[in-house]
Amino acid sequence: MDNILIIGASSGIGAALAQALARPGRTLALVARRNEALAMVAEQVRALGGQAIPLACDVTDDQQVEFTWNQLRSLLPGLDTVVYCSGIMPDVGPDEFDSVKDRVIVETNLIGAMAWLNRAATLFLSLGRGTLCAVGSVAGDRGRRPGPAYGASKAALHTYMESLYNRLYVRGIRVVTIKPGPIDTPMARGKAKGALFPVDLAAKRIARAIERGEREVYVPAKWAWIMGVIRLIPPTVFRRLSI
Ligand SMILES: NC(=O)c1ccc[n+]([C@@H]2O[C@H](COP(=O)([O-])OP(=O)(O)OC[C@H]3O[C@@H](n4cnc5c(N)ncnc54)[C@H](OP(=O)(O)O)[C@@H]3O)[C@@H](O)[C@H]2O)c1
């Protein structure tokens, strides 16, 4: 793992992950829409001895993705790891059913992930090595009342990643799915109930999962058993709960 691409690196989990992975001898390509925020993360990576290549791109625009991917391939020919962190979770009211809003959520959280990871999978297949990682969410494990499109985008992302794992494991490519609970980032602040898990600790755990090539990791770990219990709740009981 010497040449790592993080998509969604300008903020929150992606920015903290860039710091957790930065070290001398490693190059991190950092993708998101906001140039200034990316430049700050790039400076943090360099301060830790790594090299950084910030590249602005909107993942919902396939032409930009194609252009940035080609740019990246010439700037970082030895790319060996791709991590998809980009995501949005806009507020959705209890009586709101807005297809325009839902489309943007799915395009960012799911279609954007496929656009990057399909390209990376094709490259890594030709090399017979590489690591693909995507950040899903515990919200994808069950259809909760808040954020139907967000939960659906994450559930679909998990299934897509499981398929990639099943297709690529035998071809020498590692596929890692991260399922975070509430993490202290701009996305979750003021929205999640209860305490938020520190983002630097989450990033360290995600970095370890990527380095070890773990298949599926809940962050923090307690969410594995919390979701294990929540998955067992019958629909007739679950519909009464406000979680
Ligand atoms: N925080 C939590 O509690 C939590 C829990 C479970 C899962 N997650 C997941 O973790 C991932 C990271 O979220 P976060 O909490 O770190 O949120 P965040 O701080 O809001 O970061 C979101 C990242 O996504 C990027 N992004 C959003 N729209 C984009 C677009 N159209 N094109 C390119 N990049 C885009 C943002 O960059 P720009 O705005 O610069 O484009 C930013 O770097 C998301 O997939 C989220 O669903 C978070």
mmCIF file of C-alpha atoms and ligand atoms in Angstrom, residues 7-15 31-35 37-38 57-61 84-89 104 107-109 116 135-139 150 154 157 178-189 192 196 199 219, ligand 1:
data_model
loop_
_atom_site.group_PDB
_atom_site.id
_atom_site.type_symbol
_atom_site.label_atom_id
_atom_site.label_comp_id
_atom_site.label_asym_id
_atom_site.label_seq_id
_atom_site.Cartn_x
_atom_site.Cartn_y
_atom_site.Cartn_z
ATOM 1 C CA ILE A 7 -12.514 9.931 -2.586
ATOM 2 C CA GLY A 8 -14.295 12.215 -0.115
ATOM 3 C CA ALA A 9 -11.049 13.331 1.509
ATOM 4 C CA SER A 10 -11.891 16.979 2.189
ATOM 5 C CA SER A 11 -13.750 16.470 5.476
ATOM 6 C CA GLY A 12 -14.726 14.141 8.306
ATOM 7 C CA ILE A 13 -13.821 10.448 8.017
ATOM 8 C CA GLY A 14 -11.991 10.802 4.673
ATOM 9 C CA ALA A 15 -9.794 13.674 5.918
ATOM 10 C CA VAL A 31 -10.506 13.753 -4.202
ATOM 11 C CA ALA A 32 -13.591 15.864 -3.328
ATOM 12 C CA ARG A 33 -15.294 18.998 -4.678
ATOM 13 C CA ARG A 34 -13.800 21.648 -2.340
ATOM 14 C CA ASN A 35 -10.300 22.699 -3.448
ATOM 15 C CA ALA A 37 -10.415 21.974 2.079
ATOM 16 C CA LEU A 38 -8.453 19.416 0.015
ATOM 17 C CA CYS A 57 -14.047 16.313 -8.703
ATOM 18 C CA ASP A 58 -17.808 16.037 -8.254
ATOM 19 C CA VAL A 59 -18.572 12.301 -8.053
ATOM 20 C CA THR A 60 -22.102 12.825 -9.410
ATOM 21 C CA ASP A 61 -20.676 14.045 -12.745
ATOM 22 C CA TYR A 84 -14.612 5.598 -1.338
ATOM 23 C CA CYS A 85 -15.766 7.893 1.510
ATOM 24 C CA SER A 86 -17.896 10.485 -0.289
ATOM 25 C CA GLY A 87 -21.410 10.689 1.028
ATOM 26 C CA ILE A 88 -24.256 13.028 1.903
ATOM 27 C CA MET A 89 -27.062 12.714 4.448
ATOM 28 C CA VAL A 104 -28.728 13.210 -5.395
ATOM 29 C CA GLU A 107 -25.929 9.423 -7.060
ATOM 30 C CA THR A 108 -23.409 10.520 -4.415
ATOM 31 C CA ASN A 109 -23.474 7.555 -2.025
ATOM 32 C CA TRP A 116 -14.788 4.907 -8.984
ATOM 33 C CA VAL A 135 -17.558 3.443 3.703
ATOM 34 C CA GLY A 136 -21.158 2.292 4.154
ATOM 35 C CA SER A 137 -23.170 2.778 7.351
ATOM 36 C CA VAL A 138 -25.071 0.940 10.049
ATOM 37 C CA ALA A 139 -28.044 2.821 8.545
ATOM 38 C CA TYR A 150 -29.742 7.389 2.686
ATOM 39 C CA LYS A 154 -25.949 2.326 1.990
ATOM 40 C CA LEU A 157 -23.549 -0.116 -1.404
ATOM 41 C CA ILE A 178 -16.707 -0.261 6.581
ATOM 42 C CA LYS A 179 -19.962 0.217 8.511
ATOM 43 C CA PRO A 180 -19.617 3.164 10.893
ATOM 44 C CA GLY A 181 -22.023 4.060 13.663
ATOM 45 C CA PRO A 182 -22.365 7.763 14.580
ATOM 46 C CA ILE A 183 -18.935 9.410 14.164
ATOM 47 C CA ASP A 184 -18.016 12.958 15.172
ATOM 48 C CA THR A 185 -17.941 14.675 11.754
ATOM 49 C CA PRO A 186 -19.780 17.630 10.186
ATOM 50 C CA MET A 187 -22.308 15.141 8.717
ATOM 51 C CA ALA A 188 -23.417 13.728 12.069
ATOM 52 C CA ARG A 189 -23.056 16.721 14.391
ATOM 53 C CA ALA A 192 -27.265 11.721 15.736
ATOM 54 C CA LEU A 196 -20.455 10.606 18.683
ATOM 55 C CA VAL A 199 -13.229 10.642 14.161
ATOM 56 C CA VAL A 219 -16.682 1.160 13.659
HETATM 57 N N1 LIG B 1 -20.349 10.628 10.419
HETATM 58 C C1 LIG B 1 -21.115 9.565 10.646
HETATM 59 O O1 LIG B 1 -21.721 9.423 11.725
HETATM 60 C C2 LIG B 1 -21.213 8.478 9.608
HETATM 61 C C3 LIG B 1 -21.829 7.274 10.000
HETATM 62 C C4 LIG B 1 -21.958 6.258 9.062
HETATM 63 C C5 LIG B 1 -21.449 6.433 7.776
HETATM 64 N N2 LIG B 1 -20.864 7.610 7.430
HETATM 65 C C6 LIG B 1 -20.363 7.743 6.047
HETATM 66 O O2 LIG B 1 -19.016 8.131 6.059
HETATM 67 C C7 LIG B 1 -18.709 8.836 4.849
HETATM 68 C C8 LIG B 1 -17.989 10.119 5.209
HETATM 69 O O3 LIG B 1 -18.922 10.954 5.910
HETATM 70 P P1 LIG B 1 -18.457 12.033 6.976
HETATM 71 O O4 LIG B 1 -19.191 11.764 8.222
HETATM 72 O O5 LIG B 1 -16.977 12.127 6.992
HETATM 73 O O6 LIG B 1 -19.134 13.341 6.342
HETATM 74 P P2 LIG B 1 -18.533 14.731 5.852
HETATM 75 O O7 LIG B 1 -17.582 15.278 6.844
HETATM 76 O O8 LIG B 1 -19.719 15.533 5.461
HETATM 77 O O9 LIG B 1 -17.700 14.322 4.545
HETATM 78 C C9 LIG B 1 -18.335 13.937 3.365
HETATM 79 C C10 LIG B 1 -17.309 13.881 2.256
HETATM 80 O O10 LIG B 1 -18.002 13.535 1.034
HETATM 81 C C11 LIG B 1 -17.586 14.446 0.017
HETATM 82 N N3 LIG B 1 -18.626 14.618 -0.967
HETATM 83 C C12 LIG B 1 -19.943 14.876 -0.763
HETATM 84 N N4 LIG B 1 -20.560 15.061 -1.945
HETATM 85 C C13 LIG B 1 -19.612 14.897 -2.916
HETATM 86 C C14 LIG B 1 -19.620 14.985 -4.332
HETATM 87 N N5 LIG B 1 -20.748 15.271 -5.015
HETATM 88 N N6 LIG B 1 -18.461 14.783 -4.999
HETATM 89 C C15 LIG B 1 -17.318 14.490 -4.325
HETATM 90 N N7 LIG B 1 -17.253 14.383 -3.001
HETATM 91 C C16 LIG B 1 -18.380 14.607 -2.288
HETATM 92 C C17 LIG B 1 -17.309 15.746 0.769
HETATM 93 O O11 LIG B 1 -16.441 16.566 0.019
HETATM 94 P P3 LIG B 1 -16.864 17.925 -0.727
HETATM 95 O O12 LIG B 1 -18.033 18.526 -0.014
HETATM 96 O O13 LIG B 1 -15.611 18.755 -0.679
HETATM 97 O O14 LIG B 1 -17.184 17.499 -2.119
HETATM 98 C C18 LIG B 1 -16.608 15.205 2.012
HETATM 99 O O15 LIG B 1 -15.239 15.009 1.753
HETATM 100 C C19 LIG B 1 -20.047 9.046 4.141
HETATM 101 O O16 LIG B 1 -20.203 8.084 3.130
HETATM 102 C C20 LIG B 1 -21.075 8.813 5.239
HETATM 103 O O17 LIG B 1 -22.307 8.373 4.714
HETATM 104 C C21 LIG B 1 -20.735 8.635 8.308
#
